[in-house]
Short mmCIF file of C-alpha atoms in Angstrom, two decimals:
data_model
loop_
_atom_site.label_atom_id
_atom_site.label_comp_id
_atom_site.label_asym_id
_atom_site.label_seq_id
_atom_site.Cartn_x
_atom_site.Cartn_y
_atom_site.Cartn_z
CA MET A 285 107.21 85.87 151.18
CA LYS A 286 108.16 85.13 147.64
CA VAL A 287 110.20 88.09 147.12
CA LEU A 288 111.04 89.76 143.77
CA LEU A 289 115.06 91.57 144.58
CA ILE A 290 116.88 93.44 141.50
CA GLY A 291 120.05 93.53 141.86
CA ALA A 292 120.72 90.58 144.15
CA THR A 293 124.89 89.90 143.27
CA GLY A 294 125.60 93.79 144.25
CA MET A 295 126.36 94.90 147.75
CA ILE A 296 123.48 95.66 150.06
CA GLY A 297 121.61 93.16 147.26
CA SER A 298 123.40 90.36 148.17
CA ARG A 299 123.67 90.84 151.88
CA ILE A 300 119.54 92.21 151.44
CA ALA A 301 118.92 87.89 149.88
CA ALA A 302 120.92 86.02 152.80
CA GLU A 303 119.20 87.96 155.78
CA LEU A 304 115.53 87.10 153.00
CA ALA A 305 116.73 84.02 152.69
CA SER A 306 117.55 83.50 156.64
CA ARG A 307 113.89 84.73 157.47
CA GLY A 308 112.24 81.85 155.35
CA HIS A 309 111.21 83.98 152.68
CA GLU A 310 111.24 82.72 149.25
CA VAL A 311 113.87 84.30 146.75
CA THR A 312 113.56 85.25 143.49
CA PRO A 313 117.20 86.92 141.37
CA ALA A 314 116.60 89.26 138.92
CA SER A 315 119.44 90.60 136.45
CA ARG A 316 119.92 91.04 132.90
CA ALA A 317 122.37 87.47 133.54
CA THR A 318 117.89 86.79 134.00
CA GLY A 319 116.95 88.02 130.93
CA LEU A 320 115.25 90.65 133.58
CA ASP A 321 115.87 94.53 132.11
CA ALA A 322 114.85 96.74 134.46
CA SER A 323 113.98 99.80 132.27
CA ASP A 324 111.55 98.23 130.09
CA ALA A 325 108.89 98.08 132.42
CA SER A 326 106.78 94.83 130.79
CA SER A 327 109.98 92.53 131.03
CA VAL A 328 109.22 93.67 134.55
CA ALA A 329 106.31 92.96 134.29
CA ARG A 330 107.22 89.16 133.27
CA ALA A 331 109.46 89.10 136.76
CA THR A 332 107.29 90.33 139.16
CA GLU A 333 104.60 88.02 138.10
CA GLY A 334 103.47 85.29 141.49
CA HIS A 335 105.28 87.81 144.00
CA ASP A 336 104.21 89.48 146.77
CA ALA A 337 106.74 92.18 147.48
CA VAL A 338 110.04 92.63 145.20
CA ILE A 339 113.12 94.61 146.48
CA SER A 340 115.07 96.74 144.39
CA ALA A 341 118.53 97.70 145.27
CA VAL A 342 119.70 98.83 141.03
CA ALA A 343 123.10 100.41 141.16
CA PRO A 344 123.19 103.63 138.90
CA PRO A 345 125.58 102.99 136.44
CA ARG A 346 129.21 104.44 137.57
CA ASP A 347 130.80 104.25 134.40
CA GLY A 348 131.37 108.65 134.06
CA SER A 349 127.82 108.23 132.01
CA ASP A 350 125.16 110.35 133.88
CA PRO A 351 123.14 108.33 135.72
CA GLU A 352 119.54 110.40 135.77
CA GLY A 353 118.59 108.53 131.80
CA PRO A 354 119.79 105.80 133.06
CA LEU A 355 117.98 105.85 137.00
CA LEU A 356 115.18 107.54 136.45
CA ALA A 357 113.63 104.89 133.26
CA VAL A 358 115.04 102.47 135.54
CA THR A 359 112.70 103.62 138.98
CA ARG A 360 110.32 104.71 135.97
CA ALA A 361 110.27 100.85 134.08
CA LEU A 362 109.74 100.13 138.28
CA ILE A 363 106.88 101.28 139.22
CA GLU A 364 104.52 100.51 135.99
CA GLY A 365 106.63 96.92 135.38
CA VAL A 366 105.36 96.26 139.36
CA ARG A 367 101.74 98.00 138.41
CA GLN A 368 101.30 95.61 135.88
CA GLY A 369 102.14 92.45 137.43
CA GLY A 370 99.97 93.16 140.24
CA VAL A 371 102.47 93.33 142.88
CA ARG A 372 101.87 96.62 145.12
CA ARG A 373 104.05 96.75 148.11
CA LEU A 374 107.97 97.72 146.26
CA ILE A 375 110.59 98.36 148.47
CA ALA A 376 113.63 100.41 146.25
CA LEU A 377 117.59 101.04 147.33
CA GLY A 378 118.96 105.34 146.54
CA GLY A 379 120.97 107.53 148.03
CA ALA A 380 121.97 109.72 151.22
CA GLY A 381 122.55 112.77 149.24
CA GLY A 382 119.09 113.81 149.13
CA LEU A 383 118.94 113.14 152.71
CA GLU A 384 118.15 117.39 154.67
CA VAL A 385 121.41 117.83 157.23
CA ALA A 386 119.37 121.27 157.28
CA PRO A 387 116.47 122.23 157.54
CA GLY A 388 116.30 123.28 153.50
CA THR A 389 120.00 122.12 152.47
CA ARG A 390 120.37 118.36 151.34
CA LEU A 391 123.68 116.45 151.82
CA VAL A 392 124.46 116.55 148.71
CA ASP A 393 124.00 120.60 148.15
CA THR A 394 126.84 121.90 150.86
CA PRO A 395 129.82 122.49 150.12
CA ASP A 396 132.29 119.21 150.55
CA PHE A 397 129.79 117.01 149.00
CA PRO A 398 132.41 115.04 147.20
CA GLU A 399 131.85 115.61 142.68
CA ILE A 400 132.26 111.93 142.36
CA TYR A 401 128.43 111.16 143.72
CA LYS A 402 126.47 114.45 142.32
CA LYS A 403 125.13 113.64 139.43
CA GLU A 404 123.85 109.79 140.99
CA SER A 405 122.73 111.52 144.12
CA LEU A 406 120.87 114.23 142.21
CA ALA A 407 119.02 111.49 139.82
CA GLN A 408 118.39 109.57 143.44
CA ALA A 409 116.55 112.93 144.33
CA GLU A 410 114.46 113.16 141.60
CA ALA A 411 113.80 109.68 141.77
CA LEU A 412 112.50 110.11 144.85
CA GLU A 413 110.89 112.68 143.50
CA VAL A 414 108.91 110.28 140.95
CA TYR A 415 107.84 107.56 143.56
CA ARG A 416 105.96 110.47 145.81
CA GLY A 417 104.05 110.97 143.17
CA THR A 418 103.18 107.72 143.32
CA GLN A 419 99.86 107.08 145.45
CA ASP A 420 98.55 103.55 144.01
CA LEU A 421 101.23 101.30 144.90
CA ASP A 422 103.16 100.59 148.46
CA TRP A 423 106.56 101.40 148.08
CA THR A 424 109.38 102.61 150.58
CA TYR A 425 112.42 103.93 149.30
CA VAL A 426 115.29 103.49 151.39
CA ALA A 427 118.49 106.23 151.91
CA PRO A 428 121.21 104.15 153.16
CA ALA A 429 123.65 107.27 155.48
CA ALA A 430 126.07 108.74 153.91
CA GLU A 431 129.30 106.13 154.42
CA ILE A 432 127.92 102.40 153.71
CA ALA A 433 130.33 99.19 153.05
CA PRO A 434 130.40 95.75 154.40
CA GLY A 435 130.94 94.62 157.66
CA GLU A 436 128.81 93.23 160.72
CA ARG A 437 124.95 92.67 160.56
CA THR A 438 124.91 93.63 165.23
CA GLY A 439 121.10 94.88 164.09
CA SER A 440 121.28 97.65 166.16
CA PHE A 441 120.73 101.52 164.34
CA GLN A 442 118.73 104.35 164.27
CA VAL A 443 116.15 104.76 161.62
CA GLY A 444 114.93 108.32 160.06
CA GLY A 445 112.89 109.58 157.90
CA ASP A 446 114.25 112.72 156.05
CA ARG A 447 117.04 113.45 157.64
CA LEU A 448 120.72 112.87 157.65
CA LEU A 449 121.68 110.77 161.06
CA THR A 450 124.72 110.77 162.44
CA ASP A 451 127.07 108.99 165.42
CA ASP A 452 128.37 111.77 168.56
CA GLU A 453 131.09 112.01 165.93
CA GLY A 454 128.85 113.37 163.52
CA ARG A 455 130.33 110.68 161.49
CA SER A 456 127.10 108.74 159.89
CA PHE A 457 127.96 105.49 158.58
CA VAL A 458 125.79 101.41 158.80
CA SER A 459 127.43 98.36 157.42
CA ALA A 460 125.47 96.55 154.49
CA GLU A 461 124.63 93.85 156.32
CA ASP A 462 122.13 96.40 159.16
CA CYS A 463 120.82 98.17 155.45
CA ALA A 464 119.64 94.77 154.49
CA VAL A 465 117.97 93.73 158.27
CA LEU A 466 117.14 96.70 158.34
CA VAL A 467 114.56 97.01 153.76
CA VAL A 468 113.17 93.27 155.41
CA ASP A 469 112.54 95.53 158.65
CA GLU A 470 110.36 97.28 156.22
CA LEU A 471 109.25 94.49 154.69
CA GLU A 472 108.14 92.34 157.23
CA LYS A 473 106.75 95.72 158.49
CA GLY A 474 105.76 98.19 156.58
CA GLY A 475 106.66 100.75 158.57
CA HIS A 476 107.02 103.05 156.15
CA ILE A 477 104.44 103.45 153.30
CA ARG A 478 105.11 105.86 151.08
CA GLN A 479 107.85 107.03 152.93
CA ARG A 480 111.86 107.69 152.64
CA VAL A 481 113.01 106.21 155.24
CA THR A 482 117.59 106.05 156.02
CA LEU A 483 119.72 104.54 159.02
CA ALA A 484 122.56 105.36 161.04
CA TYR A 485 124.64 104.04 163.74
#
């Protein structure tokens, strides 16, 4: 498959690129450095032409500014740009904050949720609602575990939907390498079309 990968140089994006290449997919990295403006639909559309799928691993701004505007702008531009470019398959990396820890209670709403990540998590939750309102594209929203960091590629992890996954000790963690495995699995198998999917050990 020929895949446009937006955010290919980030922690997760670089591992997605490696996982795609290891499975024989053709990867086109896209970023500001390559001339892509992910918040502009026409720029996204030009970049997507000729590709079979688009994967977005764009991280929200972490410079102290409110991520809601930029993140939602990128979300809407991705959806419209993919449409204009004639690509149906879109996989977007999101966050764990919107996952439920109990019926009707999201992780971001719990008392111990770190304040520094709250705005980002609320913006990611809004972005998911934008995806959920999109019925003409085959999108998947990937919400990694609450903790994600470089580590080992095991290929063995729990997979879920809208509920935060934890291990026997209550920890929600996954390596960036295994997150990449899930993303490429979703690309190849399409197990969660128009759904959120999460993973953890």
